[in-house]
Tab-separated table of C-alpha atoms in Angstrom:
chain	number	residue	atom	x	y	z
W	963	UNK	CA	0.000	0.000	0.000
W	964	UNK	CA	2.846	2.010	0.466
W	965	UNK	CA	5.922	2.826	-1.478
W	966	UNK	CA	9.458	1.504	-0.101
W	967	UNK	CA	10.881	4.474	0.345
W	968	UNK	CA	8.240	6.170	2.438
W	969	UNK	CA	8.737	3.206	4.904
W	970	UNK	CA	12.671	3.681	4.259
W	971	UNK	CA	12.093	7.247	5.229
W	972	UNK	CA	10.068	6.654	8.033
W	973	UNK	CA	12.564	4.447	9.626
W	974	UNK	CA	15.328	6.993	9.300
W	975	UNK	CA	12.960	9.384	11.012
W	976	UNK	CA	12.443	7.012	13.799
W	977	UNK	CA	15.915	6.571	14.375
W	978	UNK	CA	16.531	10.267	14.493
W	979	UNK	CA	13.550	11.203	16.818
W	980	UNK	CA	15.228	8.014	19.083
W	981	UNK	CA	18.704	10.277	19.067
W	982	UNK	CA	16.683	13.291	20.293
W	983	UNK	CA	16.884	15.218	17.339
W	984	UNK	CA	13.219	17.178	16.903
W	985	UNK	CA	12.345	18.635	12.784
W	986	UNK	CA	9.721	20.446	15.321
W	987	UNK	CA	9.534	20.960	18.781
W	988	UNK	CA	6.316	20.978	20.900
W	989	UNK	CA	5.135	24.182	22.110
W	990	UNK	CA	4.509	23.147	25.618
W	991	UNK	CA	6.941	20.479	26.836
W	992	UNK	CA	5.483	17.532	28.448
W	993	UNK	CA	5.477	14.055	29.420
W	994	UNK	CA	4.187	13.299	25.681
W	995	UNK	CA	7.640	13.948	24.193
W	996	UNK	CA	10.759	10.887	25.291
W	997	UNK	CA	14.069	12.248	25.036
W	998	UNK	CA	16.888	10.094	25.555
W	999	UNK	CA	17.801	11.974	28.850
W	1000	UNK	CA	14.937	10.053	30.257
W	1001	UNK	CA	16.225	6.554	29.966
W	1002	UNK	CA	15.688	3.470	27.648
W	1003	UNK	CA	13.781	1.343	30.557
W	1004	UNK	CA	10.527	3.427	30.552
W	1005	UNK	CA	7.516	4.019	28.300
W	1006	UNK	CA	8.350	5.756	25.029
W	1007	UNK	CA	5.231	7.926	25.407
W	1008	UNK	CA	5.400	9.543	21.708
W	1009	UNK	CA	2.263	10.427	21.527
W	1010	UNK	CA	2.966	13.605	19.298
W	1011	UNK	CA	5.760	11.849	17.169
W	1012	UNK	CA	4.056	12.868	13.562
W	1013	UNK	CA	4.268	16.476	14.735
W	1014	UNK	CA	8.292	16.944	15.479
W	1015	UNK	CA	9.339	14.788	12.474
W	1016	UNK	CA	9.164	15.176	8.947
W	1017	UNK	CA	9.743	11.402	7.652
W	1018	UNK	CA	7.135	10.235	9.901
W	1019	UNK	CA	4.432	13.224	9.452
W	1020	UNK	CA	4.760	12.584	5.634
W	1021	UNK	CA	4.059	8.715	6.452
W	1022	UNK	CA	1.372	9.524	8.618
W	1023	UNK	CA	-0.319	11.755	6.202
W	1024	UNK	CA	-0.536	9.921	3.066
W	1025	UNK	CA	-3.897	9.669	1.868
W	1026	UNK	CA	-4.290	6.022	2.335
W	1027	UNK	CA	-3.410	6.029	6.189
W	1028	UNK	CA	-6.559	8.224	6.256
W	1029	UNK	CA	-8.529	6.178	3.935
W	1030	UNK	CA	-7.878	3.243	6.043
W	1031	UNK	CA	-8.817	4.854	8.962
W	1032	UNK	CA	-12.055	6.344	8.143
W	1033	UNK	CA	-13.172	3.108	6.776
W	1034	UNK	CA	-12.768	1.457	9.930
W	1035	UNK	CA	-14.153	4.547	11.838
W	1036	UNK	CA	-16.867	4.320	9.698
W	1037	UNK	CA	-16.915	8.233	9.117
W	1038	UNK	CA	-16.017	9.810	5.744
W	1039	UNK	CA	-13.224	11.999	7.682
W	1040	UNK	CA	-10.121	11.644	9.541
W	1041	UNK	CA	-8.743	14.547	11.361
W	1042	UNK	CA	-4.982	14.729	11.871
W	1043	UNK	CA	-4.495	17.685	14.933
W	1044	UNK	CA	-2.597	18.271	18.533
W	1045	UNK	CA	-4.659	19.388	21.291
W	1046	UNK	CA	-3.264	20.478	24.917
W	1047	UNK	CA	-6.499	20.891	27.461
């Protein structure tokens, strides 16, 4: 469903974001964003991941991710956003 290279892409943009380095950084700082400062035992929360890379927002924005995921929402859209409340 995907092409190679967007996967390829995505991978390098995992490894980045796993050294710490941010495309993006988060407006407010929080316990939704693992640095490598924090450890390697814990939780990876990454909850916000899409938003502070590049390889991995283009992956997570490609029209068939959305497809996919309205079809099994059973709603005709799929909203993509970052909310702090």
């Amino acid at each position: 469903m995907l092409a190679e290279e967007i996967i390829d892409e995505a991978i390098k943009g995992s490894e980045k974001y796993d050294r710490g380095e941010r495309d993006t950084l988060l407006s407010i700082s929080s316990d939704s964003d693992w640095q490598p400062q924090d450890g390697y035992d814990v939780i990876r929360n990454n909850e916000f991941i899409s938003l502070q890379n590049k390889q991995l927002r283009f992956l997570a924005l490609q029209p068939i991710i959305g497809a996919i995921a309205s079809r099994l929402a059973k709603t005709k859209q799929i909203r993509h956003f970052l909310f702090y409340g």
